[in-house]
Coordinates of C-alpha atoms in Angstrom, one line a residue:
M1 CA -14.6 84.7 -38.2
K2 CA -14.7 82.8 -34.8
E3 CA -15.8 84.5 -32.2
E4 CA -13.4 85.6 -29.1
K5 CA -15.0 84.9 -25.2
D6 CA -13.4 86.1 -22.1
L7 CA -12.3 83.8 -19.7
R8 CA -13.3 85.0 -16.7
V9 CA -12.2 83.7 -13.4
D10 CA -14.6 84.2 -9.7
G11 CA -12.0 85.7 -6.8
W12 CA -11.6 88.6 -4.8
A13 CA -9.6 91.4 -5.8
N14 CA -9.1 94.6 -5.4
I15 CA -6.9 96.6 -7.4
Y16 CA -6.2 99.5 -5.2
T17 CA -4.5 97.5 -2.5
R18 CA -3.4 95.1 -4.7
Q19 CA -5.3 91.7 -2.4
G20 CA -6.4 89.9 -5.8
T21 CA -3.6 90.1 -8.4
T22 CA -0.3 89.5 -9.6
Q23 CA 1.4 91.7 -7.0
D24 CA 0.0 90.3 -4.1
K25 CA 2.6 88.6 -2.1
K26 CA 0.0 85.7 -1.3
T27 CA -1.0 85.1 -4.8
Y28 CA 2.0 82.5 -5.1
T29 CA 2.2 80.9 -2.7
R30 CA 2.5 77.0 -2.4
Y31 CA 2.2 74.6 -0.7
T32 CA 5.9 72.2 -1.1
A33 CA 6.3 68.7 0.1
K34 CA 9.5 67.4 1.9
N35 CA 11.2 65.5 1.3
L36 CA 10.9 61.6 2.3
L37 CA 12.8 61.3 5.8
S38 CA 15.8 58.8 4.7
E39 CA 16.6 55.7 6.8
S40 CA 19.9 57.6 9.3
E41 CA 17.1 60.7 10.0
V42 CA 14.4 59.0 11.3
N43 CA 17.1 56.8 13.1
D44 CA 18.6 60.4 15.3
L45 CA 15.2 61.4 15.7
F46 CA 14.1 58.0 17.4
T47 CA 17.5 58.4 19.1
D48 CA 18.8 61.3 20.2
E49 CA 15.7 63.1 20.1
G50 CA 13.9 63.7 23.5
L51 CA 10.6 64.8 22.2
G52 CA 10.8 62.7 18.8
R53 CA 11.2 59.5 21.0
K54 CA 8.4 60.6 23.2
V55 CA 6.2 61.0 20.5
V56 CA 6.2 57.3 19.5
T57 CA 7.1 55.7 22.7
K58 CA 3.5 57.7 24.8
P59 CA 0.9 56.2 23.1
V60 CA 2.4 52.9 22.6
D61 CA 3.7 51.8 26.6
A62 CA -0.5 53.7 26.9
M63 CA -1.7 50.7 24.7
I64 CA 1.0 47.7 26.5
R65 CA 0.0 49.2 29.5
S66 CA -3.1 48.5 29.3
W67 CA -2.9 45.4 27.9
F68 CA -5.8 43.0 27.1
S69 CA -7.9 39.7 27.8
V70 CA -9.5 37.2 25.2
N71 CA -13.0 35.8 25.7
G72 CA -15.1 33.6 23.7
D73 CA -17.1 30.4 23.9
K74 CA -14.7 28.4 26.7
D75 CA -13.8 30.1 29.9
D76 CA -10.3 28.6 30.5
I77 CA -9.0 30.8 26.8
D78 CA -7.9 34.0 28.5
S79 CA -5.8 32.7 31.1
N80 CA -3.6 29.7 28.9
I81 CA -3.0 32.5 26.6
Q82 CA -2.2 35.3 29.0
A83 CA 0.1 31.5 30.6
I84 CA 1.4 31.3 26.8
F85 CA 2.5 35.0 26.4
D86 CA 4.3 35.0 29.7
E87 CA 6.5 32.0 28.5
L88 CA 7.2 32.8 25.4
K89 CA 7.7 36.7 26.5
L90 CA 5.9 37.9 23.9
R91 CA 5.4 41.8 25.6
K92 CA 9.2 42.7 25.0
P93 CA 8.6 41.7 20.9
I94 CA 5.6 43.4 20.5
K95 CA 6.1 47.0 21.4
E96 CA 9.0 46.9 19.7
L97 CA 7.4 46.0 16.9
L98 CA 5.2 48.9 17.8
Y99 CA 8.3 51.6 18.1
L100 CA 9.8 50.5 14.9
N101 CA 6.5 50.7 13.2
K102 CA 5.5 54.1 14.1
A103 CA 9.5 55.9 13.5
F104 CA 10.0 53.7 10.8
G105 CA 6.5 53.8 8.9
G106 CA 6.6 50.4 8.8
A107 CA 8.3 47.2 10.4
L108 CA 7.6 43.3 10.6
M109 CA 7.6 41.0 13.2
F110 CA 9.0 37.3 11.6
L111 CA 7.8 34.4 13.4
G112 CA 10.3 31.5 14.0
L113 CA 8.5 28.5 13.6
D114 CA 8.6 24.4 14.0
D115 CA 6.7 23.1 11.4
G116 CA 9.4 21.3 10.0
E117 CA 10.0 23.7 6.4
E118 CA 13.2 24.9 6.0
D119 CA 12.2 27.3 3.4
T120 CA 10.9 30.2 5.3
G121 CA 10.1 31.5 1.5
K122 CA 6.9 28.7 2.3
P123 CA 3.9 28.9 3.8
V124 CA 3.6 27.8 7.0
N125 CA 2.6 23.4 7.9
Y126 CA -0.1 24.2 10.1
N127 CA -0.5 20.3 10.1
T128 CA 3.1 20.1 11.3
L129 CA 3.2 23.3 13.5
K130 CA 4.3 22.8 16.8
S131 CA 5.9 25.8 18.7
I132 CA 7.6 29.4 18.0
K133 CA 11.0 28.5 18.3
F134 CA 12.3 32.8 18.5
I135 CA 11.1 35.7 17.5
T136 CA 12.9 38.9 15.3
I137 CA 11.9 42.2 14.6
Y138 CA 12.9 44.3 11.7
D139 CA 12.2 48.3 10.6
R140 CA 11.2 48.7 7.5
F141 CA 14.7 49.6 6.1
R142 CA 15.5 46.0 6.4
I143 CA 12.9 45.1 3.5
P144 CA 14.0 46.3 0.4
M145 CA 11.5 44.2 -1.6
I146 CA 8.6 43.3 -1.5
N147 CA 6.4 40.2 -3.6
Y148 CA 3.3 40.7 -4.4
N149 CA 0.7 38.0 -5.9
K150 CA 0.3 38.5 -8.9
D151 CA -2.8 35.4 -9.1
E152 CA -5.5 36.6 -10.3
N153 CA -7.8 33.5 -8.6
S154 CA -5.6 33.6 -5.3
E155 CA -7.4 35.5 -2.1
N156 CA -4.4 36.9 -1.4
Y157 CA -3.9 38.5 -4.7
L158 CA -2.3 41.8 -5.1
N159 CA -1.4 41.5 -1.3
P160 CA 2.5 41.2 -0.5
E161 CA 3.0 37.2 -1.0
T162 CA 7.1 36.8 0.2
Y163 CA 9.1 39.3 2.3
S164 CA 12.8 40.3 0.9
I165 CA 14.7 40.4 4.6
S166 CA 18.2 42.2 4.8
P167 CA 19.5 41.8 8.3
L168 CA 22.5 44.1 9.8
E169 CA 23.8 40.7 10.6
G170 CA 23.4 37.9 9.2
K171 CA 22.1 36.6 5.7
P172 CA 19.5 37.8 4.0
F173 CA 16.6 35.6 3.4
S174 CA 13.0 35.2 2.4
A175 CA 10.0 35.0 4.8
H176 CA 6.4 34.0 3.5
Y177 CA 3.6 36.0 4.3
T178 CA 2.3 33.6 6.6
R179 CA 5.1 33.9 9.0
C180 CA 5.2 37.2 9.2
V181 CA 2.6 40.0 11.2
V182 CA 3.0 43.2 8.8
L183 CA 2.5 46.4 10.1
D184 CA 2.5 49.0 7.9
G185 CA 3.0 52.7 9.6
I186 CA 0.7 56.0 8.9
F187 CA -1.6 55.5 5.6
I188 CA -0.3 57.7 2.5
T189 CA -1.6 58.1 -1.1
D190 CA -0.8 54.8 -3.1
F191 CA 1.2 57.5 -5.8
V192 CA 3.7 58.5 -2.5
R193 CA 3.9 54.6 -1.6
R194 CA 5.8 53.8 -5.0
L195 CA 7.8 56.7 -4.1
N196 CA 8.3 54.0 -0.3
N197 CA 9.4 51.4 -1.9
G198 CA 5.5 49.6 -1.2
W199 CA 5.6 51.5 2.6
G200 CA 3.5 53.7 4.8
A201 CA 4.8 56.9 6.4
S202 CA 7.2 57.5 10.4
I203 CA 5.0 59.9 12.4
Y204 CA 7.9 62.0 12.3
Q205 CA 7.5 63.2 8.6
T206 CA 4.4 64.6 9.8
I207 CA 5.7 67.0 12.4
Y208 CA 9.5 67.2 11.6
D209 CA 8.9 70.9 11.2
Q210 CA 7.2 71.4 14.5
L211 CA 9.5 69.2 16.0
R212 CA 12.5 71.1 14.3
D213 CA 11.2 74.1 15.2
V214 CA 10.4 73.6 19.5
G215 CA 13.5 71.9 19.4
D216 CA 15.8 75.4 18.2
T217 CA 13.0 77.5 20.5
F218 CA 14.8 75.2 23.3
S219 CA 18.0 75.1 21.9
S220 CA 18.8 78.9 21.5
I221 CA 17.2 80.3 25.1
G222 CA 20.3 78.1 26.5
H223 CA 22.1 81.1 24.7
I224 CA 20.2 84.7 25.4
I225 CA 21.2 82.7 29.1
D226 CA 24.5 83.3 28.4
N227 CA 24.1 86.0 26.7
F228 CA 21.8 87.1 29.1
E229 CA 23.5 90.5 30.3
T230 CA 26.5 91.9 28.2
S231 CA 28.8 94.2 29.0
S232 CA 30.5 96.7 27.2
I233 CA 33.1 99.6 28.1
S234 CA 33.8 103.0 26.3
M235 CA 38.1 104.3 25.6
K236 CA 39.2 106.8 24.6
N237 CA 41.5 106.9 21.8
L238 CA 40.2 103.5 20.7
L239 CA 39.8 103.4 16.7
P240 CA 43.5 105.6 17.1
L241 CA 45.0 102.6 18.4
I242 CA 43.5 99.6 16.1
L243 CA 44.9 102.0 13.5
A244 CA 48.8 101.8 15.2
G245 CA 48.0 98.3 15.5
K246 CA 48.4 98.9 19.0
E247 CA 46.0 96.1 20.1
D248 CA 47.5 94.5 22.5
I249 CA 47.6 97.3 24.4
I250 CA 43.6 97.0 23.9
K251 CA 43.6 93.1 25.0
T252 CA 45.7 93.8 28.3
R253 CA 43.2 96.8 29.3
L254 CA 41.0 94.1 29.2
D255 CA 42.4 91.4 30.9
L256 CA 43.1 93.5 33.8
M257 CA 39.6 94.4 34.1
D258 CA 38.4 90.9 33.7
L259 CA 40.9 90.1 36.5
S260 CA 39.4 93.2 39.1
R261 CA 36.2 92.0 38.5
H262 CA 36.6 87.7 39.1
V263 CA 38.8 89.0 42.1
M264 CA 37.7 91.5 43.3
N265 CA 34.1 91.8 42.0
T266 CA 36.0 95.3 41.5
I267 CA 36.1 97.2 38.9
L268 CA 38.9 100.0 38.0
L269 CA 37.9 102.4 35.4
D270 CA 40.3 105.5 34.4
A271 CA 37.3 108.4 35.0
D272 CA 38.5 110.4 32.5
E273 CA 39.2 108.2 29.5
E274 CA 36.2 105.3 30.3
V275 CA 32.8 104.1 31.0
Y276 CA 31.6 100.5 31.7
N277 CA 27.4 99.4 31.3
K278 CA 25.9 96.6 31.3
H279 CA 23.3 95.4 29.4
S280 CA 20.4 92.8 30.1
S281 CA 18.9 91.6 27.5
T282 CA 14.8 91.1 27.6
L283 CA 12.6 87.8 27.6
A284 CA 9.6 89.2 27.0
G285 CA 7.3 87.4 25.1
L286 CA 9.4 84.4 24.8
P287 CA 7.5 82.4 27.0
E288 CA 4.1 83.4 24.8
T289 CA 5.6 81.6 21.8
L290 CA 7.4 78.8 23.2
D291 CA 3.7 77.5 24.4
R292 CA 1.8 78.1 21.0
Q293 CA 5.0 76.1 19.8
M294 CA 4.8 73.3 22.1
Q295 CA 0.6 73.7 21.2
Y296 CA 1.2 73.0 17.1
L297 CA 3.7 70.1 18.1
S298 CA 1.2 69.0 20.7
S299 CA -2.0 69.4 17.5
V300 CA 0.3 68.3 15.1
S301 CA 1.1 64.8 17.1
G302 CA -1.8 64.2 18.7
I303 CA -0.6 64.4 21.9
P304 CA -2.0 66.6 25.1
V305 CA 0.5 69.2 26.1
T306 CA -0.2 67.4 29.2
V307 CA 1.9 64.5 28.5
L308 CA 4.3 65.0 25.6
F309 CA 5.9 68.0 28.2
G310 CA 4.8 67.2 31.9
R311 CA 2.7 70.5 32.5
S312 CA -0.9 71.4 33.5
S313 CA -2.9 72.7 30.5
A314 CA -2.8 76.7 30.2
G315 CA -6.4 78.2 31.1
M316 CA -8.8 79.2 34.4
N317 CA -9.1 75.4 36.1
A318 CA -7.4 74.1 33.3
T319 CA -6.1 70.1 35.1
G320 CA -5.8 68.4 31.4
E321 CA -7.9 66.1 32.2
N322 CA -10.0 65.8 29.5
D323 CA -7.6 66.1 27.3
I324 CA -5.6 62.7 28.9
R325 CA -9.4 61.6 27.8
E326 CA -10.2 62.6 24.2
W327 CA -6.5 61.4 23.9
Y328 CA -7.0 57.3 25.2
D329 CA -10.3 57.4 22.9
S330 CA -7.2 58.7 20.5
V331 CA -5.3 55.6 21.3
D332 CA -7.8 53.2 21.9
E333 CA -8.0 54.2 17.6
E334 CA -4.9 53.3 16.8
R335 CA -4.6 50.1 18.7
K336 CA -7.4 48.7 17.2
D337 CA -5.4 49.3 14.1
T338 CA -2.0 47.8 14.7
L339 CA -2.4 46.1 18.1
Q340 CA -5.4 44.1 17.2
I341 CA -3.3 42.9 14.4
V342 CA -0.7 41.9 16.2
L343 CA -2.5 40.3 18.5
E344 CA -5.3 38.4 16.6
K345 CA -2.3 36.7 14.5
L346 CA 0.0 35.8 17.5
I347 CA -3.1 34.7 19.4
R348 CA -3.8 32.3 16.5
M349 CA -0.6 30.8 16.2
C350 CA -0.2 29.9 19.1
M351 CA -3.6 28.1 19.0
L352 CA -2.8 26.4 16.2
C353 CA 0.7 25.0 18.1
K354 CA 0.5 20.8 18.8
D355 CA 2.8 22.0 22.4
Y356 CA 1.0 24.6 23.2
Y357 CA -2.3 24.3 26.2
F358 CA -5.0 24.0 22.7
K359 CA -2.9 21.0 20.7
G360 CA -3.3 23.0 17.4
N361 CA -7.1 23.3 17.4
E362 CA -8.3 27.2 17.4
P363 CA -11.5 27.4 19.5
E364 CA -14.6 28.4 17.4
K365 CA -15.2 31.7 19.6
W366 CA -13.2 34.1 20.9
F367 CA -12.3 37.6 20.3
I368 CA -10.1 40.1 21.4
Q369 CA -11.3 42.2 24.3
F370 CA -9.0 45.7 25.8
N371 CA -8.8 46.5 29.2
S372 CA -9.0 50.6 29.8
M373 CA -6.1 52.9 29.5
Y374 CA -7.3 55.4 32.1
Q375 CA -6.1 54.5 35.3
M376 CA -9.5 55.2 38.3
T377 CA -8.8 56.7 41.4
A378 CA -10.3 54.7 44.1
N379 CA -13.1 56.7 45.1
E380 CA -14.5 56.4 41.1
S381 CA -13.0 52.7 41.2
A382 CA -15.7 51.7 44.3
D383 CA -18.1 54.2 42.5
V384 CA -18.8 52.0 39.2
K385 CA -18.6 49.0 40.9
V386 CA -21.2 49.7 43.4
K387 CA -23.2 50.8 39.9
I388 CA -22.1 47.3 38.7
S389 CA -23.4 45.8 41.6
T390 CA -26.9 47.0 41.3
A391 CA -27.3 46.2 37.9
D392 CA -26.5 42.6 39.2
A393 CA -29.1 42.3 41.5
N394 CA -31.9 44.2 39.6
Y395 CA -31.4 41.4 36.9
I396 CA -31.1 38.8 39.1
N397 CA -34.7 39.6 40.9
A398 CA -35.7 40.0 37.7
G399 CA -34.9 36.1 37.2
V400 CA -32.9 37.4 34.0
L401 CA -29.2 36.7 35.1
D402 CA -28.6 33.4 38.0
P403 CA -26.5 34.4 40.3
E404 CA -23.7 31.6 39.9
I405 CA -23.6 33.0 36.5
V406 CA -22.7 36.0 37.7
L407 CA -20.5 35.5 39.9
K408 CA -18.8 32.9 37.6
K409 CA -17.9 35.6 34.8
R410 CA -18.1 39.1 37.1
F411 CA -14.7 37.4 38.9
E412 CA -13.7 34.9 36.8
G413 CA -8.9 35.0 36.4
G414 CA -9.6 35.8 40.0
K415 CA -10.6 39.6 39.5
F416 CA -13.6 42.2 39.1
N417 CA -14.6 42.1 35.3
E418 CA -16.5 45.1 34.8
N419 CA -18.2 44.3 31.8
L420 CA -20.2 41.0 31.7
I421 CA -19.9 38.6 28.5
L422 CA -22.1 35.8 28.4
T423 CA -22.4 33.2 26.0
E424 CA -24.3 31.2 24.1
E425 CA -24.2 28.6 26.8
D426 CA -24.2 30.9 29.7
L427 CA -27.5 31.8 28.7
T428 CA -28.9 28.4 26.9
G429 CA -27.8 26.6 29.8
E430 CA -29.5 28.9 32.8
K431 CA -33.0 28.6 30.2
K432 CA -32.7 24.2 29.7
E433 CA -32.8 24.3 33.9
K434 CA -35.8 26.7 34.0
E435 CA -37.7 24.5 31.8
N436 CA -36.6 21.1 33.6
V437 CA -37.2 23.0 36.6
K438 CA -41.4 24.3 34.9
I439 CA -41.6 20.2 34.2
N440 CA -40.8 19.1 37.8
V441 CA -43.4 21.0 38.9
E442 CA -46.1 19.9 36.7
E443 CA -45.3 16.5 37.3

């Protein structure tokens, strides 16, 4: 005979209060995933919903406003890259790419290259690459199909090889990944990504409920104000008049009352048969409720209330400065994951174009340095410069750095640079000069 065993599951339960039992109202509470947002829903949120648009544009604007610099083994890299970017007017398409990536859950920048290759589905021919002729931006809904590399011997194995692009205007075409700069939206699991045609998620997917609640509350406030004060009038024999079908008598009486109220700011009543009252609605608790909803939206979007709603943080001596600094740190991480990818590919492409300054020769060492997003006050900036100049003087007096190198690097590009970036050539050159001086003295 098979021995029966009891299955025991640990947990809190109280048969009197029904906590933890099948009759507990929380027992069957489960999270249910929302449907993936459609193209039209995302379009409407980005175009028509003011808060929805700010959730997308605020972080991107902060990234673009602070911009970047390029440093490396040559002093003129940054100035020439900035000149090429200005000539091609790249700031606008870069911003559009970041907007669409965040709003639609993915976007693609197609580079129209002059490399002698007519088939855009083939890799870039860097040997004949001359220039960037044009740039177009597509949201991920314009890319119905992604073709993946199935060659196990390829460095691009299981990554996108070509993108099928279907513009709203013009013919569909195929674009090789070397001709594209692609951003993938918000990270999601492979399971959901497969349902989303291989793309990441829109920012609206994670904040939809909170955005809807805040918008609905603000919209309801308008109705509350319209109906903030209502009037009532007691009329004798009201029901008999209605049952007798004499609604016109009631309507005529109300029209006369409304006319006298608007013309003479007076209401005439029958002293024996009518009573007029005013009723005001209460707004108690509404500001607190709205404030909590705003904080909830701020929390899930990652944007401080100070930035998203243009109001100071609540609390004693609260200015929102700490919130903004933390937000800048968060945006800095985001730009390393998005903007840096875009800039690295564009900068490298500009270097490899033979019609531009670098003549197709990419410098051996170069890297992107993002500028600070936090805008210091005049006093803060002055204090920083004093401390930096003191540190420079200490290094020079100790013989660690050469004054000419400090002068050159600190004011490179005609502006004050907080970070002193020294190349190996700077250090070795200074060392060799000192060795030569030592040899001459000994001789």
